Tab-separated table of C-alpha atoms in Angstrom:
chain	number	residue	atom	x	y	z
B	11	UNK	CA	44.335	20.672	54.500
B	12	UNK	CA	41.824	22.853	53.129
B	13	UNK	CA	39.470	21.646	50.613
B	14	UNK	CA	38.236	23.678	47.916
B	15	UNK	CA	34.139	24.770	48.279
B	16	UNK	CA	32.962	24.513	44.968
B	17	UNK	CA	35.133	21.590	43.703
B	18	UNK	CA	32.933	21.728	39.953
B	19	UNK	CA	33.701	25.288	39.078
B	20	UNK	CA	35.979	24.306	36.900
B	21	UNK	CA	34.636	21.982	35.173
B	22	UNK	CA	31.693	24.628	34.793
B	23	UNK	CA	33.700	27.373	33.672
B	24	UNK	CA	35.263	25.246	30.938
B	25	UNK	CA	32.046	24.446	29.225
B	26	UNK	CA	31.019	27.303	29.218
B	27	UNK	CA	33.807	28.618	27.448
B	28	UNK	CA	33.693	25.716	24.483
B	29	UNK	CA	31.989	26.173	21.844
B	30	UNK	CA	28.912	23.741	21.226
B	31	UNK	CA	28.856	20.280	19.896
B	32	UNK	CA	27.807	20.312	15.872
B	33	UNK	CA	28.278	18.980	12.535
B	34	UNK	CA	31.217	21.719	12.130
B	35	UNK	CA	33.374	21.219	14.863
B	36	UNK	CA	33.175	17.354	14.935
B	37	UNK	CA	36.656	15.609	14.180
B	38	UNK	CA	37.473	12.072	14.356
B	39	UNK	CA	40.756	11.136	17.013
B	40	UNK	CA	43.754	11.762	15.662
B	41	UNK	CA	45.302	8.304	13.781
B	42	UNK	CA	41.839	6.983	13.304
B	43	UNK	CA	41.484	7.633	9.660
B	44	UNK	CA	43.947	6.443	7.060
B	45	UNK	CA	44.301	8.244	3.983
B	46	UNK	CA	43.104	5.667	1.398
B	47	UNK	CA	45.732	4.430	-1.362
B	48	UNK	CA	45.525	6.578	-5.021
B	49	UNK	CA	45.464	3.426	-7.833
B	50	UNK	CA	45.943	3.297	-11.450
B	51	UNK	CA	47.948	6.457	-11.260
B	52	UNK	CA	50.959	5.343	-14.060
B	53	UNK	CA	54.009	6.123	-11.392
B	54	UNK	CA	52.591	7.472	-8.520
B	55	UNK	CA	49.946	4.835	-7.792
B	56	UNK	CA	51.175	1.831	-9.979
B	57	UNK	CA	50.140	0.708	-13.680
B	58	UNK	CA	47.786	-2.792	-12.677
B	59	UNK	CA	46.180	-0.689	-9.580
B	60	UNK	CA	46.241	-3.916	-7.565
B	61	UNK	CA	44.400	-6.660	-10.112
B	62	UNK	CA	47.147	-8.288	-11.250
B	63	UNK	CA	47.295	-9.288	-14.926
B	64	UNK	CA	45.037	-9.659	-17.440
B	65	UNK	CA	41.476	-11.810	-17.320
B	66	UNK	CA	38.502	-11.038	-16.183
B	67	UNK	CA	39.456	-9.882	-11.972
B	68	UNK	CA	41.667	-7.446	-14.027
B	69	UNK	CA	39.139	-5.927	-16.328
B	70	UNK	CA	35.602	-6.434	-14.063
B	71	UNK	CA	33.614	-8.339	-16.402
B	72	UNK	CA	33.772	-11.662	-14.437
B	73	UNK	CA	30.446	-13.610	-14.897
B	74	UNK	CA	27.427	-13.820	-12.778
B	75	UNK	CA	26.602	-16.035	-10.049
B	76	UNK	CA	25.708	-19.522	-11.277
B	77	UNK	CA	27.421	-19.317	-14.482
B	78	UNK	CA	29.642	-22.736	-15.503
B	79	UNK	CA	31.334	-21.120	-18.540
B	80	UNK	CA	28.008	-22.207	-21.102
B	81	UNK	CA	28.040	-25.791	-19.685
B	82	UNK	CA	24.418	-26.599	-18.586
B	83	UNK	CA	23.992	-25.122	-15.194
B	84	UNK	CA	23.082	-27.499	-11.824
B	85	UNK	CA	19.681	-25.799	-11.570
B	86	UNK	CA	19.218	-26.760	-15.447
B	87	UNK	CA	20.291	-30.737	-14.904
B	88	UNK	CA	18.023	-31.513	-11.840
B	89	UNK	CA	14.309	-31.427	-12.893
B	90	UNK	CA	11.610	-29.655	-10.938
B	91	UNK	CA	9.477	-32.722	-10.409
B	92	UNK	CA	9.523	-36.422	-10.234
B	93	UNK	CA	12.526	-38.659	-8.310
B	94	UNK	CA	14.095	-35.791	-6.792
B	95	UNK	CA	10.992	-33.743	-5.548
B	96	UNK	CA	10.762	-33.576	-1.626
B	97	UNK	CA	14.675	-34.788	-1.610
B	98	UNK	CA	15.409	-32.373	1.011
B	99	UNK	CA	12.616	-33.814	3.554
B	100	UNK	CA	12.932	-37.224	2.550
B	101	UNK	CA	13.387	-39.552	5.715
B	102	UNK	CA	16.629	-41.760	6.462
B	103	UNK	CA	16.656	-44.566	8.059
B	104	UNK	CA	20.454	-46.088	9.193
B	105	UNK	CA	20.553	-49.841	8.804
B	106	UNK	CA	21.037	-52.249	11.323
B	107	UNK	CA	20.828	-56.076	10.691
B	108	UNK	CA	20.430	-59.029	12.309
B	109	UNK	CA	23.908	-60.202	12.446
B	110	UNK	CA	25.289	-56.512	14.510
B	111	UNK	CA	22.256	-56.687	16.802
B	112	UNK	CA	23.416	-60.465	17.456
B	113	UNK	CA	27.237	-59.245	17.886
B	114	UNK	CA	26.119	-56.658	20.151
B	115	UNK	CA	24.156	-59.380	22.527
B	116	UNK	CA	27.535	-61.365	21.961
B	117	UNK	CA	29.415	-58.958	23.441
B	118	UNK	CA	27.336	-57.734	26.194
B	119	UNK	CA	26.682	-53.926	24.802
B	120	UNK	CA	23.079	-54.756	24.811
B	121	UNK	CA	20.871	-56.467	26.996
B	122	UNK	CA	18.382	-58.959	25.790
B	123	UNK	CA	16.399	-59.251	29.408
B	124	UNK	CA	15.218	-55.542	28.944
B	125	UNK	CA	13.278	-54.195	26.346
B	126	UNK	CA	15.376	-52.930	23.617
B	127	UNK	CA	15.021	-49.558	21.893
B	128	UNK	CA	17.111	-46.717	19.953
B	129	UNK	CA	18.727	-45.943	23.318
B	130	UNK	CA	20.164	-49.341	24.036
B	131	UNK	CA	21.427	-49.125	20.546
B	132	UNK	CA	22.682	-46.072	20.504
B	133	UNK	CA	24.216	-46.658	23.804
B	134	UNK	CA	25.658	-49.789	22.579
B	135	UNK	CA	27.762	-47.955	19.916
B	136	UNK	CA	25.767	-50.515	17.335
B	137	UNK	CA	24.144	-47.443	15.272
B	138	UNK	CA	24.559	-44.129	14.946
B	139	UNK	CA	21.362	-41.873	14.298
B	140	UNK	CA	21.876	-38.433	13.227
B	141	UNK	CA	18.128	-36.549	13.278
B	142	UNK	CA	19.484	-32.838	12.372
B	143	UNK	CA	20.607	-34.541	9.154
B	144	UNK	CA	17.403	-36.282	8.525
B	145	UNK	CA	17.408	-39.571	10.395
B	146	UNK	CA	14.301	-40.847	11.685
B	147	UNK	CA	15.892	-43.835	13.383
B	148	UNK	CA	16.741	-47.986	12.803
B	149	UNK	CA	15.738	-50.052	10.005
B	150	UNK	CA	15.708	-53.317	11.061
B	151	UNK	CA	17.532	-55.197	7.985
B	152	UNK	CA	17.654	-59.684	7.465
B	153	UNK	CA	21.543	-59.528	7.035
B	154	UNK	CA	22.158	-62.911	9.646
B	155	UNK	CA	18.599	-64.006	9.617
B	156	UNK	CA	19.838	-67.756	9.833
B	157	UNK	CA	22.280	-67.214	12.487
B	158	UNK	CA	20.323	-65.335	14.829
B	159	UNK	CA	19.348	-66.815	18.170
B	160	UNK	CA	18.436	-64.184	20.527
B	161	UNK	CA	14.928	-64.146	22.426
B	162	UNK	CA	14.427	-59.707	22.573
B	163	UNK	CA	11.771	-57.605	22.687
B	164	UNK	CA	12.977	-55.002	19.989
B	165	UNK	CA	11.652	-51.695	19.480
B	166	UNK	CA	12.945	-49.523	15.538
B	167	UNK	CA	11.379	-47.411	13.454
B	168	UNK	CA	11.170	-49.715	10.178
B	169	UNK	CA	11.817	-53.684	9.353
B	170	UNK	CA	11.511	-56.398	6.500
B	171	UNK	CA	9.523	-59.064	6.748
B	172	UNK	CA	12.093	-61.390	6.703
B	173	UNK	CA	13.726	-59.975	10.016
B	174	UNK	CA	10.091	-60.037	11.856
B	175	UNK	CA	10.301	-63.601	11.148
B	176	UNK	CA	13.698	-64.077	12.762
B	177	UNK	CA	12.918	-62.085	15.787
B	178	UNK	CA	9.983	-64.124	16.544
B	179	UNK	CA	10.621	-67.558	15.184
B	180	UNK	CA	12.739	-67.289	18.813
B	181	UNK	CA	9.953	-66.138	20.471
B	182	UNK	CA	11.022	-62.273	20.659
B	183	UNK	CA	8.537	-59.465	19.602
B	184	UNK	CA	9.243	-56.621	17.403
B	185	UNK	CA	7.627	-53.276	17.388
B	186	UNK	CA	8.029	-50.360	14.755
B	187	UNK	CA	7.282	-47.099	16.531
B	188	UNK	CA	7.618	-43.133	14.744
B	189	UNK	CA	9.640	-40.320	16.253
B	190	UNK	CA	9.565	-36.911	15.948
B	191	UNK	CA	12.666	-35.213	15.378
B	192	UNK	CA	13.119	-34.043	18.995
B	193	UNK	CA	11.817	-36.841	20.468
B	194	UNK	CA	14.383	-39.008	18.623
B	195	UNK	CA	16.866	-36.541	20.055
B	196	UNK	CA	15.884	-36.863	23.464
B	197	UNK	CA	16.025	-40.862	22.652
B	198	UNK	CA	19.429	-40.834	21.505
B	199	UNK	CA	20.956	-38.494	24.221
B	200	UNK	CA	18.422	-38.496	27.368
B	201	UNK	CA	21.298	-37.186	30.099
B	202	UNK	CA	22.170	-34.190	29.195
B	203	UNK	CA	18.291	-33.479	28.982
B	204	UNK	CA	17.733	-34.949	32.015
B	205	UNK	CA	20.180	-32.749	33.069
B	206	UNK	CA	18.189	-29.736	32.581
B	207	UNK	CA	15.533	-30.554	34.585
B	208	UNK	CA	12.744	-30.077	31.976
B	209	UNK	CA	9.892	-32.223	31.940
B	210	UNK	CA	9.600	-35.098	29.196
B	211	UNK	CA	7.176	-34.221	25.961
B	212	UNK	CA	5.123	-36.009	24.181
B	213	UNK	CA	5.795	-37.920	21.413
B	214	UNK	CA	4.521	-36.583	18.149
B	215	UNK	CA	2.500	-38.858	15.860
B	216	UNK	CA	3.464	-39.650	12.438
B	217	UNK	CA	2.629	-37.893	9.327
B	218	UNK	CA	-0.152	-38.629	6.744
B	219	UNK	CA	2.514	-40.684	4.734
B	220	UNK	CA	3.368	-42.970	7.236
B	221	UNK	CA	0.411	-43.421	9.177
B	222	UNK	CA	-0.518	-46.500	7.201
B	223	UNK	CA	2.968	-48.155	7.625
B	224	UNK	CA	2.379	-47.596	11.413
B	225	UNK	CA	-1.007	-48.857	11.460
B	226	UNK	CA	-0.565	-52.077	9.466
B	227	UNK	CA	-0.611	-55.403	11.743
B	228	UNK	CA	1.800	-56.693	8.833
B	229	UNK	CA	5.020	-54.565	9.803
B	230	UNK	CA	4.166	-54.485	13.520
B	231	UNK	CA	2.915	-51.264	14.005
B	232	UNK	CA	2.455	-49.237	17.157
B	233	UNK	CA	-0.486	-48.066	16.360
B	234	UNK	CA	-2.254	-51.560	14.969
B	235	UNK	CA	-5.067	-53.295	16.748
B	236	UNK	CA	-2.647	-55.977	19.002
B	237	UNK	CA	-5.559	-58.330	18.274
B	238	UNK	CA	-4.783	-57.909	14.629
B	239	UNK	CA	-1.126	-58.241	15.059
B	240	UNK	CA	-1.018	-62.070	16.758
B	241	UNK	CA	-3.314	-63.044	13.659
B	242	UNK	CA	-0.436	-61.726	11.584
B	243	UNK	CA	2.038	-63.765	13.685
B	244	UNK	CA	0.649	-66.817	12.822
B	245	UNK	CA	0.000	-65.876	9.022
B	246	UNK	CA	3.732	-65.059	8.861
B	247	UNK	CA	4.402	-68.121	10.680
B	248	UNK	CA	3.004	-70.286	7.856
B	249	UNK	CA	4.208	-68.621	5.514
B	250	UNK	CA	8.019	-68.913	6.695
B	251	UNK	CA	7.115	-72.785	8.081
B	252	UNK	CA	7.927	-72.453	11.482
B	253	UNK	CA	6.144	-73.238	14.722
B	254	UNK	CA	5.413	-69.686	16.736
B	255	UNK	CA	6.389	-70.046	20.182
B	256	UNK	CA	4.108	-69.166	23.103
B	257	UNK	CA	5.050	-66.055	24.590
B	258	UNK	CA	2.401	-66.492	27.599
B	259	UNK	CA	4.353	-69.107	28.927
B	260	UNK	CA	7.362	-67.812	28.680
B	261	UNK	CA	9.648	-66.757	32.079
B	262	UNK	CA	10.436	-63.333	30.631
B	263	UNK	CA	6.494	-62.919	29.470
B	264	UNK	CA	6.350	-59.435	31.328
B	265	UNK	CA	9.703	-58.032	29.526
B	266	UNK	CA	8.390	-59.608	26.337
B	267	UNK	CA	5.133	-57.844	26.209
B	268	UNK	CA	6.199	-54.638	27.605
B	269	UNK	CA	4.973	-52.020	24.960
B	270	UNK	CA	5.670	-48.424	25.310
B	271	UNK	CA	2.409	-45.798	25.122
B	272	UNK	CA	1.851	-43.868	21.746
B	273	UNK	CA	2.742	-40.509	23.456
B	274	UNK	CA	5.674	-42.271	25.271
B	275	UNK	CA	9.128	-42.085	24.735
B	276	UNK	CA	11.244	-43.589	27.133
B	277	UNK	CA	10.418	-47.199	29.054
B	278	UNK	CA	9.000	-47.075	31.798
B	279	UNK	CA	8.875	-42.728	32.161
B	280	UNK	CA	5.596	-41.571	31.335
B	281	UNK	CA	5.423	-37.786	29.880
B	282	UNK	CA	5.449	-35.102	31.839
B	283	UNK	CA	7.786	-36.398	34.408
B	284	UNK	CA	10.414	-34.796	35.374
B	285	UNK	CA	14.149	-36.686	36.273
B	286	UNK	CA	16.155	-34.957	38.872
B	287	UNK	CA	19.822	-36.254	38.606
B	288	UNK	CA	21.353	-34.569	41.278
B	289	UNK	CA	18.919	-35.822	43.595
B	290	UNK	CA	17.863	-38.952	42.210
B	291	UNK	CA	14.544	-38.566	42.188
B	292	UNK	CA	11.252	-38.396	39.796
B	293	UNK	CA	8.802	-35.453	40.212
B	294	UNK	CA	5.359	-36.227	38.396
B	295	UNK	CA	2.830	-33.190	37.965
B	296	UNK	CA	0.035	-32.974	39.740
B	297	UNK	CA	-2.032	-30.303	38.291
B	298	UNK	CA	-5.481	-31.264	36.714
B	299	UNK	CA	-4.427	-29.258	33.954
B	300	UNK	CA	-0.951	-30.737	32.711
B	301	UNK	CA	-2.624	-34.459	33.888
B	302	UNK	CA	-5.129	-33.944	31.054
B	303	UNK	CA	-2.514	-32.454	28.422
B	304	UNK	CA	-0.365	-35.482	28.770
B	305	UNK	CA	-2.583	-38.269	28.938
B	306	UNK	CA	-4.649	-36.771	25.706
């Protein structure tokens, strides 16, 4: 079989003979363009020209955007400043009270001989915390004050006075603690970012508006002097007239005092670590430089 030496003459001679590529000659395929309908042509193109009848989609003069037909427009009825200014960025906090943190011990969802934060509660199906729509976490509410017997080292983000009472008239302690919208993401779901493979952040701290909530001894703050916060045990002790136990002699005294760092977010992983699932193993950085980023 005898193959042909210059297999692209051809193709060469062809171009050569067609004429060049321009504006002029340039078609589109045949079938790709439709000829577009002719409206509002009496007989030949129909006598509503596809408005239907009557109103205002027939004749075009529809109203603009925002109109309510002269009743006084949304933008109108909410004023610029006072109760609802900020409404958009204003914090949430889901309830939880006494008597469904109780049922949840009951049942066995939640364990009272570890420390207890929004991951055991989350876990627990006892709340559900939603941060893309603005929740920043657990308020601790005194719904079953009088019927609630646990001992539980509690960690939430806000609580009444009347619940501290009941969590440590049994000898528990209570903590409020802030959380940055990703970190309170990471706290609600922490496998499928451990599943990454991406090392832990640090908590953020809390804004200007909340850092005194967070640094009163009063609601239990994270970031109170602890020295302050026992004097405010006994104050609310007297105040509620009960007898505060003594934590120091307690058998679960290490679980009880057990307090997580103000960069920390998850018990007992400090950040920076990394959590390798597959192989079941912790990697902690080593590097002067990431050391000193995560421990400022």
């Amino acid at each position: 079989m005898s193959v042909p030496k210059n297999t692209g003459g051809k193709g060469l001679d062809l171009l050569r003979n067609l004429p060049r590529i321009s504006l002029a000659n340039l078609r589109p395929n045949p079938g790709a363009k439709k000829a577009e309908k002719r409206r509002g042509r009496g007989a030949h193109g129909g006598s509503r020209s596809g408005r239907g009848h009557k109103g205002q989609r027939q004749r075009g003069n529809r109203p603009r955007l925002g109109f309510e037909g002269g009743q006084t427009p949304f933008y109108l009825v909410i004023p610029k400043y006072g109760y609802n200014e900020g409404h958009s960025r204003r914090p949430q906090y889901q309830p939880l009270s006494l008597n469904r943190l109780q049922y949840l011990i009951d049942l066995g969802r939640i364990d009272p001989t570890q420390p207890i934060d929004l991951t055991q509660l989350v876990n627990g199906r006892g709340v559900t915390v939603q941060p893309l729509k603005r929740d920043y976490g657990v308020q601790l509410v005194e719904e079953g004050a009088d019927t609630f017997c646990a001992k539980v080292n509690i960690e939430v983000q806000m609580a009444s006075e009347c619940a501290i009472a009941a969590i440590e008239k049994n000898g528990g302690i209570i903590t409020t603690g802030f959380y940055d919208p990703r970190s309170l993401s990471l706290l609600c779901k922490p496998v499928p970012f451990f599943m990454r493979g991406q090392p832990i952040p640090k908590r953020m701290l809390p804004g200007e508006d909340l850092v005194p909530y967070y640094t009163d001894s009063k609601n239990r703050g994270y970031l109170s002097d602890p020295a302050k916060i026992q004097q405010a045990r006994l104050e609310l002790a007297r105040k509620y007239g009960y007898v505060l136990p003594d934590v120091t002699k307690d058998e679960l005294f290490h679980m009880l005092t057990t307090r997580k760092d103000p960069r920390q977010i998850f018990f007992g992983l400090a950040p920076g670590w990394v959590v390798n699932m597959a192989e079941k193993k912790i990697l902690k950085p080593t590097d002067e430089k990431l050391l000193s980023y995560y421990s400022s």
